Amino acid sequence: MRATRAIIHLDAFRHNLHLVRSRIGSPRRICVPVKADGYGHGAVPLAKLSLEEGAEFLAVATAAEGVLLREAGITAPILLLSIPLPEEIPEIIRDSLIPLVGDRDCILEFAVAAERGKEPLRVHLKVDTGMGRVGCPPESAPELAALIARSRSLKLGGTATHLAVSDSSDRGSIDYTKKQLERFSRAVEGIRKSGIDPGIVHAANTGALAFHEDAWFDMVRPGILLYGYAPLGAEAVLPVKPVMELVSQIVFIKQLKKGESVSYGRTWIADRDTVIATIPVGYGDGLPRRLSGDFSVRINGAWYPLAGRICMDQCMIDLGPNTAVRRWDTASLFGGDAFSAADVAAKLGTISYEITCGINKRVPRIYVDRASAYKL
Ligand SMILES: *Cc1c(COP(=O)(O)O)cnc(C)c1O
């Protein structure tokens, strides 16, 4: 196996899922978003673990992601969060994925296609209450719910919305989320008043799980929280553990003289005689090149700075002149006792999601549960 790998701590994921369960109480369902290959952690193993641990739903972004879960033998309900192309509809029906629909054309398209299916296709109505991405205006929700309810080939399995600023706890964001939730509640009420069952009502992402109990309704959909990152200010109530740890191993060590340079562009020049280690991880693995010059790794419990630019497949570390570090020692890049993905993200002005999603296919995922390690 490669020196560079992403260790996926299943016990941390399980811990995070239990935190969510105890926070929301048991009559509510948990939908686990495993889109983008489970935020980079591996969709199939984490979907299976989630279901074993009592989660009821999964969510994906694309039809292909849903098909992959079905091919892995997963039979649980799977929400399809993004809008598919018409040509993807047959596989959605074949695999009973549950699309989120938010306009007349899309509903009619599914209704016609689902007539060829064996049983009615369950869909959830998506209401846009202020995210501005997909979904119907709250006022149209009852009419669209009626359109679904009247169709012989569709069944309204749920009604959902998505929150834009639920993870910020400043006054303005809290007020905006309250407004979104009021709009949503009114839309759901409108559906009920017209004699239609809205099905499973759901709205809560990670931010709402932390800060907005009135968004929990019948089901929650926290993603990043389950992968180990709580919003700022919610760490105390939701002490989650990072699930992904990116590690590599030192494959080469050399002495460098004062004045000699390291890596492309010669941006790093040794200001003293020192020892430089090479680890085989780079931007070709998803380690952002912009970290060059502002990043340290952990080796045997101590911090060591990167030297020079991150290359596609390798980067170099300054071990200092008197180092005890040896070839093949493990370097932790994030997760574990190194920086968290959130720390890395903060350096780059982005979010932890982008860091874990960015670790790509070239990096093997090693699933570790308590003491045992196995590769899927
Ligand atoms: C990705 C996503 C979620 C999960 O969001 P987190 O911020 O990771 O909790 C929930 N709902 C929808 C519609 C999403 O697209």
CSV table of C-alpha atoms and ligand atoms in Angstrom, one decimal:
chain,number,residue,atom,x,y,z
A,1,MET,CA,0.0,0.0,0.0
A,2,ARG,CA,1.0,3.6,-0.5
A,3,ALA,CA,2.7,5.6,2.2
A,4,THR,CA,0.0,8.3,1.8
A,5,ARG,CA,-3.5,7.2,3.0
A,6,ALA,CA,-6.6,8.6,4.6
A,7,ILE,CA,-7.4,6.8,7.8
A,8,ILE,CA,-11.1,6.8,8.4
A,9,HIS,CA,-11.9,6.4,12.1
A,10,LEU,CA,-15.2,4.5,12.1
A,11,ASP,CA,-15.4,4.7,15.9
A,12,ALA,CA,-15.3,8.6,15.6
A,13,PHE,CA,-18.1,8.5,13.1
A,14,ARG,CA,-20.2,6.2,15.4
A,15,HIS,CA,-19.5,8.6,18.3
A,16,ASN,CA,-20.7,11.5,16.2
A,17,LEU,CA,-23.9,9.7,15.1
A,18,HIS,CA,-24.7,8.8,18.7
A,19,LEU,CA,-24.3,12.5,19.6
A,20,VAL,CA,-26.8,13.4,17.0
A,21,ARG,CA,-29.2,10.7,18.1
A,22,SER,CA,-29.1,11.8,21.7
A,23,ARG,CA,-29.5,15.4,20.8
A,24,ILE,CA,-32.7,15.0,18.6
A,25,GLY,CA,-34.4,12.2,20.6
A,26,SER,CA,-35.5,8.9,19.1
A,27,PRO,CA,-38.9,9.5,17.3
A,28,ARG,CA,-37.0,11.6,14.8
A,29,ARG,CA,-35.2,10.0,11.9
A,30,ILE,CA,-31.6,10.7,10.8
A,31,CYS,CA,-30.7,11.1,7.2
A,32,VAL,CA,-27.0,10.7,6.6
A,33,PRO,CA,-25.7,12.7,3.6
A,34,VAL,CA,-23.1,10.6,1.8
A,35,LYS,CA,-22.8,12.8,-1.3
A,36,ALA,CA,-19.4,13.4,-2.8
A,37,ASP,CA,-18.3,10.0,-1.7
A,38,GLY,CA,-19.3,10.6,1.9
A,39,TYR,CA,-17.5,14.0,2.0
A,40,GLY,CA,-14.4,12.2,0.8
A,41,HIS,CA,-14.6,9.5,3.5
A,42,GLY,CA,-16.1,6.7,1.3
A,43,ALA,CA,-19.9,6.6,0.8
A,44,VAL,CA,-20.5,2.8,1.0
A,45,PRO,CA,-18.7,2.0,4.2
A,46,LEU,CA,-20.1,5.0,6.0
A,47,ALA,CA,-23.6,4.4,4.6
A,48,LYS,CA,-23.5,0.8,5.9
A,49,LEU,CA,-22.2,1.9,9.3
A,50,SER,CA,-24.9,4.6,9.6
A,51,LEU,CA,-27.6,2.1,8.9
A,52,GLU,CA,-26.2,-0.4,11.3
A,53,GLU,CA,-26.2,2.3,13.9
A,54,GLY,CA,-29.8,3.2,13.4
A,55,ALA,CA,-29.9,5.9,10.8
A,56,GLU,CA,-33.0,5.5,8.5
A,57,PHE,CA,-32.2,7.5,5.4
A,58,LEU,CA,-29.2,8.3,3.2
A,59,ALA,CA,-28.8,11.3,0.9
A,60,VAL,CA,-26.7,11.7,-2.3
A,61,ALA,CA,-26.3,14.4,-4.8
A,62,THR,CA,-26.3,12.5,-8.1
A,63,ALA,CA,-28.2,9.5,-9.5
A,64,ALA,CA,-24.9,7.7,-10.0
A,65,GLU,CA,-24.0,8.1,-6.3
A,66,GLY,CA,-27.4,6.5,-5.5
A,67,VAL,CA,-26.9,3.6,-8.0
A,68,LEU,CA,-23.5,2.9,-6.4
A,69,LEU,CA,-25.1,2.5,-3.0
A,70,ARG,CA,-27.8,0.1,-4.4
A,71,GLU,CA,-25.0,-1.9,-6.2
A,72,ALA,CA,-23.4,-2.3,-2.7
A,73,GLY,CA,-26.6,-3.9,-1.5
A,74,ILE,CA,-28.0,-1.0,0.4
A,75,THR,CA,-31.9,-1.1,0.5
A,76,ALA,CA,-32.5,1.9,2.8
A,77,PRO,CA,-34.4,5.0,1.4
A,78,ILE,CA,-32.0,7.3,-0.5
A,79,LEU,CA,-32.8,11.0,-1.1
A,80,LEU,CA,-31.5,12.5,-4.3
A,81,LEU,CA,-30.7,16.1,-3.4
A,82,SER,CA,-29.7,17.6,-6.8
A,83,ILE,CA,-31.8,17.9,-9.9
A,84,PRO,CA,-31.1,15.1,-12.4
A,85,LEU,CA,-31.1,15.3,-16.2
A,86,PRO,CA,-34.2,13.7,-17.8
A,87,GLU,CA,-32.0,10.9,-19.1
A,88,GLU,CA,-31.1,9.9,-15.5
A,89,ILE,CA,-34.8,9.3,-14.6
A,90,PRO,CA,-35.0,5.6,-15.6
A,91,GLU,CA,-32.2,4.7,-13.2
A,92,ILE,CA,-33.7,6.7,-10.4
A,93,ILE,CA,-37.0,4.8,-10.9
A,94,ARG,CA,-35.2,1.4,-11.2
A,95,ASP,CA,-33.3,2.0,-8.0
A,96,SER,CA,-36.1,3.7,-6.1
A,97,LEU,CA,-34.1,6.8,-5.3
A,98,ILE,CA,-36.2,9.6,-3.8
A,99,PRO,CA,-35.8,12.8,-5.8
A,100,LEU,CA,-36.4,16.2,-4.3
A,101,VAL,CA,-38.7,18.0,-6.8
A,102,GLY,CA,-39.6,21.6,-6.8
A,103,ASP,CA,-41.4,22.5,-10.0
A,104,ARG,CA,-44.3,21.5,-12.2
A,105,ASP,CA,-42.2,20.3,-15.2
A,106,CYS,CA,-40.0,18.1,-13.1
A,107,ILE,CA,-43.0,16.6,-11.3
A,108,LEU,CA,-44.8,15.8,-14.6
A,109,GLU,CA,-41.6,14.3,-16.1
A,110,PHE,CA,-41.2,12.0,-13.1
A,111,ALA,CA,-45.0,11.2,-13.1
A,112,VAL,CA,-44.9,10.1,-16.8
A,113,ALA,CA,-41.7,8.1,-16.3
A,114,ALA,CA,-42.9,6.4,-13.1
A,115,GLU,CA,-46.0,5.0,-14.9
A,116,ARG,CA,-43.7,2.4,-16.3
A,117,GLY,CA,-42.5,1.5,-12.7
A,118,LYS,CA,-43.9,-1.3,-10.6
A,119,GLU,CA,-45.0,0.9,-7.8
A,120,PRO,CA,-45.5,4.6,-7.2
A,121,LEU,CA,-42.2,6.6,-7.1
A,122,ARG,CA,-41.8,8.4,-3.8
A,123,VAL,CA,-40.7,12.0,-4.1
A,124,HIS,CA,-40.1,14.8,-1.6
A,125,LEU,CA,-41.2,18.3,-2.3
A,126,LYS,CA,-38.4,20.8,-2.0
A,127,VAL,CA,-39.4,24.3,-0.8
A,128,ASP,CA,-37.0,27.2,-1.4
A,129,THR,CA,-37.4,29.4,1.7
A,130,GLY,CA,-34.3,31.5,1.2
A,131,MET,CA,-31.4,29.3,0.1
A,132,GLY,CA,-32.0,30.4,-3.5
A,133,ARG,CA,-30.7,27.2,-5.0
A,134,VAL,CA,-33.6,24.7,-5.9
A,135,GLY,CA,-37.2,24.3,-4.8
A,136,CYS,CA,-40.5,25.9,-5.2
A,137,PRO,CA,-41.6,29.2,-3.7
A,138,PRO,CA,-43.4,28.6,-0.4
A,139,GLU,CA,-46.7,29.8,-1.8
A,140,SER,CA,-46.7,27.2,-4.5
A,141,ALA,CA,-46.1,24.3,-2.2
A,142,PRO,CA,-49.7,23.3,-1.6
A,143,GLU,CA,-50.5,23.3,-5.3
A,144,LEU,CA,-47.4,21.2,-6.2
A,145,ALA,CA,-48.1,18.9,-3.3
A,146,ALA,CA,-51.6,18.4,-4.8
A,147,LEU,CA,-50.1,17.8,-8.3
A,148,ILE,CA,-48.0,15.0,-6.7
A,149,ALA,CA,-50.9,13.6,-4.6
A,150,ARG,CA,-53.2,13.5,-7.7
A,151,SER,CA,-50.7,11.6,-9.8
A,152,ARG,CA,-51.2,7.8,-9.7
A,153,SER,CA,-47.5,7.1,-10.3
A,154,LEU,CA,-46.1,9.4,-7.6
A,155,LYS,CA,-46.3,9.5,-3.8
A,156,LEU,CA,-45.5,12.5,-1.7
A,157,GLY,CA,-43.0,10.9,0.8
A,158,GLY,CA,-41.9,14.2,2.4
A,159,THR,CA,-41.5,17.9,2.3
A,160,ALA,CA,-38.1,19.6,2.8
A,161,THR,CA,-36.2,22.9,2.8
A,162,HIS,CA,-32.6,23.9,3.1
A,163,LEU,CA,-31.1,26.6,5.4
A,164,ALA,CA,-28.6,29.1,4.2
A,165,VAL,CA,-27.0,30.5,7.4
A,166,SER,CA,-28.0,28.0,10.1
A,167,ASP,CA,-24.4,27.4,11.1
A,168,SER,CA,-23.8,31.0,12.2
A,169,SER,CA,-24.9,32.1,15.6
A,170,ASP,CA,-24.9,35.9,15.1
A,171,ARG,CA,-28.2,37.8,15.5
A,172,GLY,CA,-28.7,38.4,11.7
A,173,SER,CA,-28.2,34.8,10.8
A,174,ILE,CA,-30.4,33.5,13.6
A,175,ASP,CA,-33.2,35.9,12.4
A,176,TYR,CA,-32.8,34.8,8.8
A,177,THR,CA,-33.0,31.2,9.7
A,178,LYS,CA,-36.1,31.9,11.8
A,179,LYS,CA,-37.7,33.6,8.8
A,180,GLN,CA,-36.8,30.6,6.6
A,181,LEU,CA,-38.4,28.2,9.2
A,182,GLU,CA,-41.6,30.3,9.4
A,183,ARG,CA,-42.0,30.3,5.7
A,184,PHE,CA,-41.4,26.5,5.7
A,185,SER,CA,-43.9,25.9,8.5
A,186,ARG,CA,-46.5,28.0,6.7
A,187,ALA,CA,-45.9,26.0,3.5
A,188,VAL,CA,-46.3,22.7,5.3
A,189,GLU,CA,-49.4,24.0,7.1
A,190,GLY,CA,-50.8,24.9,3.7
A,191,ILE,CA,-50.2,21.4,2.4
A,192,ARG,CA,-52.0,19.9,5.4
A,193,LYS,CA,-54.9,22.4,5.1
A,194,SER,CA,-55.5,21.2,1.6
A,195,GLY,CA,-56.0,17.7,2.9
A,196,ILE,CA,-52.6,16.4,1.8
A,197,ASP,CA,-50.1,14.6,4.0
A,198,PRO,CA,-46.7,16.3,3.6
A,199,GLY,CA,-45.0,13.1,4.6
A,200,ILE,CA,-41.7,13.3,6.4
A,201,VAL,CA,-40.9,17.0,7.1
A,202,HIS,CA,-37.2,17.9,7.2
A,203,ALA,CA,-34.9,20.9,7.2
A,204,ALA,CA,-32.0,20.6,9.6
A,205,ASN,CA,-28.4,20.5,8.3
A,206,THR,CA,-25.5,20.6,10.7
A,207,GLY,CA,-26.0,24.2,11.6
A,208,ALA,CA,-29.7,23.7,12.5
A,209,LEU,CA,-28.8,20.7,14.6
A,210,ALA,CA,-26.5,22.9,16.6
A,211,PHE,CA,-28.5,26.1,16.8
A,212,HIS,CA,-32.2,25.6,15.7
A,213,GLU,CA,-34.2,23.0,17.5
A,214,ASP,CA,-37.4,24.2,15.8
A,215,ALA,CA,-35.8,23.0,12.5
A,216,TRP,CA,-35.6,19.4,13.5
A,217,PHE,CA,-39.2,18.4,12.5
A,218,ASP,CA,-39.5,14.7,11.6
A,219,MET,CA,-35.9,14.1,10.3
A,220,VAL,CA,-32.5,15.8,10.3
A,221,ARG,CA,-29.8,15.8,7.6
A,222,PRO,CA,-26.5,16.7,9.3
A,223,GLY,CA,-23.5,16.1,7.1
A,224,ILE,CA,-20.3,17.7,8.2
A,225,LEU,CA,-21.1,17.2,11.8
A,226,LEU,CA,-21.1,13.4,11.4
A,227,TYR,CA,-17.7,13.6,9.7
A,228,GLY,CA,-16.4,15.4,12.8
A,229,TYR,CA,-16.8,19.2,12.4
A,230,ALA,CA,-19.2,21.3,14.5
A,231,PRO,CA,-20.0,24.9,13.7
A,232,LEU,CA,-18.1,27.6,15.6
A,233,GLY,CA,-19.6,28.0,19.0
A,234,ALA,CA,-21.3,24.5,19.1
A,235,GLU,CA,-18.2,22.4,20.0
A,236,ALA,CA,-19.2,22.2,23.6
A,237,VAL,CA,-22.7,20.9,23.0
A,238,LEU,CA,-21.6,18.7,20.1
A,239,PRO,CA,-18.1,17.4,21.0
A,240,VAL,CA,-17.7,15.5,17.7
A,241,LYS,CA,-14.5,13.8,16.6
A,242,PRO,CA,-12.8,14.2,13.2
A,243,VAL,CA,-13.3,11.1,11.2
A,244,MET,CA,-10.6,11.5,8.5
A,245,GLU,CA,-6.9,11.6,9.3
A,246,LEU,CA,-4.5,12.2,6.4
A,247,VAL,CA,-1.1,10.6,6.9
A,248,SER,CA,2.0,9.9,4.9
A,249,GLN,CA,5.4,8.4,5.6
A,250,ILE,CA,8.9,9.8,5.1
A,251,VAL,CA,10.4,8.1,2.1
A,252,PHE,CA,13.7,10.0,1.8
A,253,ILE,CA,15.9,12.0,4.1
A,254,LYS,CA,18.9,14.1,3.3
A,255,GLN,CA,21.3,16.7,4.7
A,256,LEU,CA,21.0,20.2,3.3
A,257,LYS,CA,23.7,22.9,3.6
A,258,LYS,CA,22.9,26.5,4.5
A,259,GLY,CA,22.0,28.4,1.3
A,260,GLU,CA,20.7,25.4,-0.6
A,261,SER,CA,17.1,25.5,-1.9
A,262,VAL,CA,14.1,23.1,-1.8
A,263,SER,CA,11.4,22.6,-4.5
A,264,TYR,CA,10.1,24.5,-7.5
A,265,GLY,CA,10.7,28.2,-7.7
A,266,ARG,CA,13.4,28.0,-5.0
A,267,THR,CA,11.1,29.9,-2.6
A,268,TRP,CA,12.7,28.1,0.3
A,269,ILE,CA,16.4,28.5,1.1
A,270,ALA,CA,18.0,26.8,4.1
A,271,ASP,CA,19.1,29.5,6.6
A,272,ARG,CA,21.3,26.9,8.4
A,273,ASP,CA,22.5,23.4,7.8
A,274,THR,CA,19.5,21.1,8.2
A,275,VAL,CA,17.8,17.8,7.5
A,276,ILE,CA,15.1,17.6,4.9
A,277,ALA,CA,12.5,14.8,4.6
A,278,THR,CA,10.4,14.0,1.6
A,279,ILE,CA,6.9,12.7,2.0
A,280,PRO,CA,5.0,11.4,-1.1
A,281,VAL,CA,1.9,13.5,-0.9
A,282,GLY,CA,1.0,16.6,-3.0
A,283,TYR,CA,-1.7,18.5,-4.8
A,284,GLY,CA,-2.2,15.5,-7.0
A,285,ASP,CA,-3.7,13.9,-3.9
A,286,GLY,CA,-5.8,16.9,-3.0
A,287,LEU,CA,-3.3,18.6,-0.6
A,288,PRO,CA,-3.9,22.2,-1.6
A,289,ARG,CA,-0.8,23.7,-3.1
A,290,ARG,CA,-1.6,27.1,-1.5
A,291,LEU,CA,-0.6,25.6,1.8
A,292,SER,CA,3.1,25.9,0.7
A,293,GLY,CA,4.8,28.2,3.1
A,294,ASP,CA,2.2,28.0,5.9
A,295,PHE,CA,1.8,24.4,6.9
A,296,SER,CA,3.3,22.0,9.5
A,297,VAL,CA,3.0,18.3,9.9
A,298,ARG,CA,3.1,16.1,13.1
A,299,ILE,CA,5.8,13.5,13.4
A,300,ASN,CA,6.1,11.5,16.6
A,301,GLY,CA,4.2,14.2,18.5
A,302,ALA,CA,6.3,17.2,17.3
A,303,TRP,CA,5.6,19.8,14.6
A,304,TYR,CA,7.7,20.3,11.5
A,305,PRO,CA,7.2,22.9,8.8
A,306,LEU,CA,7.0,22.3,5.1
A,307,ALA,CA,10.0,23.5,3.1
A,308,GLY,CA,9.2,25.0,-0.2
A,309,ARG,CA,6.3,24.5,-2.6
A,310,ILE,CA,4.1,21.5,-2.5
A,311,CYS,CA,4.6,19.4,-5.7
A,312,MET,CA,2.1,17.2,-7.5
A,313,ASP,CA,3.2,14.0,-5.8
A,314,GLN,CA,5.6,15.0,-3.0
A,315,CYS,CA,6.4,17.7,-0.5
A,316,MET,CA,9.4,18.3,1.7
A,317,ILE,CA,9.7,18.9,5.5
A,318,ASP,CA,12.4,20.7,7.5
A,319,LEU,CA,13.3,18.4,10.3
A,320,GLY,CA,15.9,20.8,11.7
A,321,PRO,CA,19.6,20.0,12.2
A,322,ASN,CA,19.4,17.6,15.2
A,323,THR,CA,16.5,15.4,14.4
A,324,ALA,CA,15.6,12.0,15.7
A,325,VAL,CA,13.1,11.5,12.9
A,326,ARG,CA,13.9,8.5,10.7
A,327,ARG,CA,13.0,7.3,7.3
A,328,TRP,CA,9.5,5.5,7.2
A,329,ASP,CA,8.3,7.5,10.3
A,330,THR,CA,4.7,8.6,9.9
A,331,ALA,CA,3.8,12.2,9.3
A,332,SER,CA,0.2,13.3,10.1
A,333,LEU,CA,-1.1,16.1,7.8
A,334,PHE,CA,-4.5,16.7,9.3
A,335,GLY,CA,-6.9,14.9,11.7
A,336,GLY,CA,-5.4,12.9,14.5
A,337,ASP,CA,-3.1,15.1,16.6
A,338,ALA,CA,-2.2,17.3,13.6
A,339,PHE,CA,-4.2,20.3,12.4
A,340,SER,CA,-7.9,19.6,11.9
A,341,ALA,CA,-9.4,19.9,8.4
A,342,ALA,CA,-11.1,23.0,9.8
A,343,ASP,CA,-7.7,24.5,10.8
A,344,VAL,CA,-6.4,23.7,7.3
A,345,ALA,CA,-9.5,25.3,5.8
A,346,ALA,CA,-9.1,28.4,7.9
A,347,LYS,CA,-5.6,28.9,6.5
A,348,LEU,CA,-7.1,28.9,3.0
A,349,GLY,CA,-10.2,30.9,3.6
A,350,THR,CA,-12.5,27.9,3.0
A,351,ILE,CA,-14.4,25.3,4.9
A,352,SER,CA,-13.5,21.8,6.2
A,353,TYR,CA,-15.9,20.2,3.7
A,354,GLU,CA,-13.7,21.3,0.8
A,355,ILE,CA,-10.6,19.9,2.5
A,356,THR,CA,-12.0,16.4,3.1
A,357,CYS,CA,-13.8,16.2,-0.2
A,358,GLY,CA,-10.7,17.3,-2.0
A,359,ILE,CA,-8.6,14.3,-0.9
A,360,ASN,CA,-9.0,12.3,-4.1
A,361,LYS,CA,-9.1,8.8,-5.4
A,362,ARG,CA,-5.4,8.3,-5.5
A,363,VAL,CA,-5.3,8.2,-1.7
A,364,PRO,CA,-6.4,4.9,-0.3
A,365,ARG,CA,-9.0,5.0,2.5
A,366,ILE,CA,-8.1,2.7,5.4
A,367,TYR,CA,-11.0,2.0,7.7
A,368,VAL,CA,-10.1,1.7,11.4
A,369,ASP,CA,-12.6,0.7,14.0
A,370,ARG,CA,-11.2,0.9,17.5
A,371,ALA,CA,-8.1,-1.2,17.4
A,372,SER,CA,-8.6,-3.1,14.1
A,373,ALA,CA,-7.7,-1.8,10.7
A,374,TYR,CA,-9.1,-3.0,7.5
A,375,LYS,CA,-9.3,-1.8,3.9
A,376,LEU,CA,-12.5,-1.8,1.9
B,1,LIG,C1,-25.2,18.8,1.9
B,1,LIG,C2,-26.6,19.0,2.4
B,1,LIG,C3,-26.9,18.8,3.7
B,1,LIG,C4,-25.9,18.5,4.8
B,1,LIG,O1,-25.2,19.8,5.0
B,1,LIG,P1,-24.2,19.9,6.2
B,1,LIG,O2,-23.9,21.3,6.2
B,1,LIG,O3,-23.0,19.1,5.8
B,1,LIG,O4,-24.8,19.4,7.5
B,1,LIG,C5,-28.3,18.8,4.1
B,1,LIG,N1,-29.2,19.0,3.2
B,1,LIG,C6,-28.9,19.3,1.9
B,1,LIG,C7,-30.1,19.6,0.9
B,1,LIG,C8,-27.6,19.3,1.4
B,1,LIG,O5,-27.4,19.6,0.2
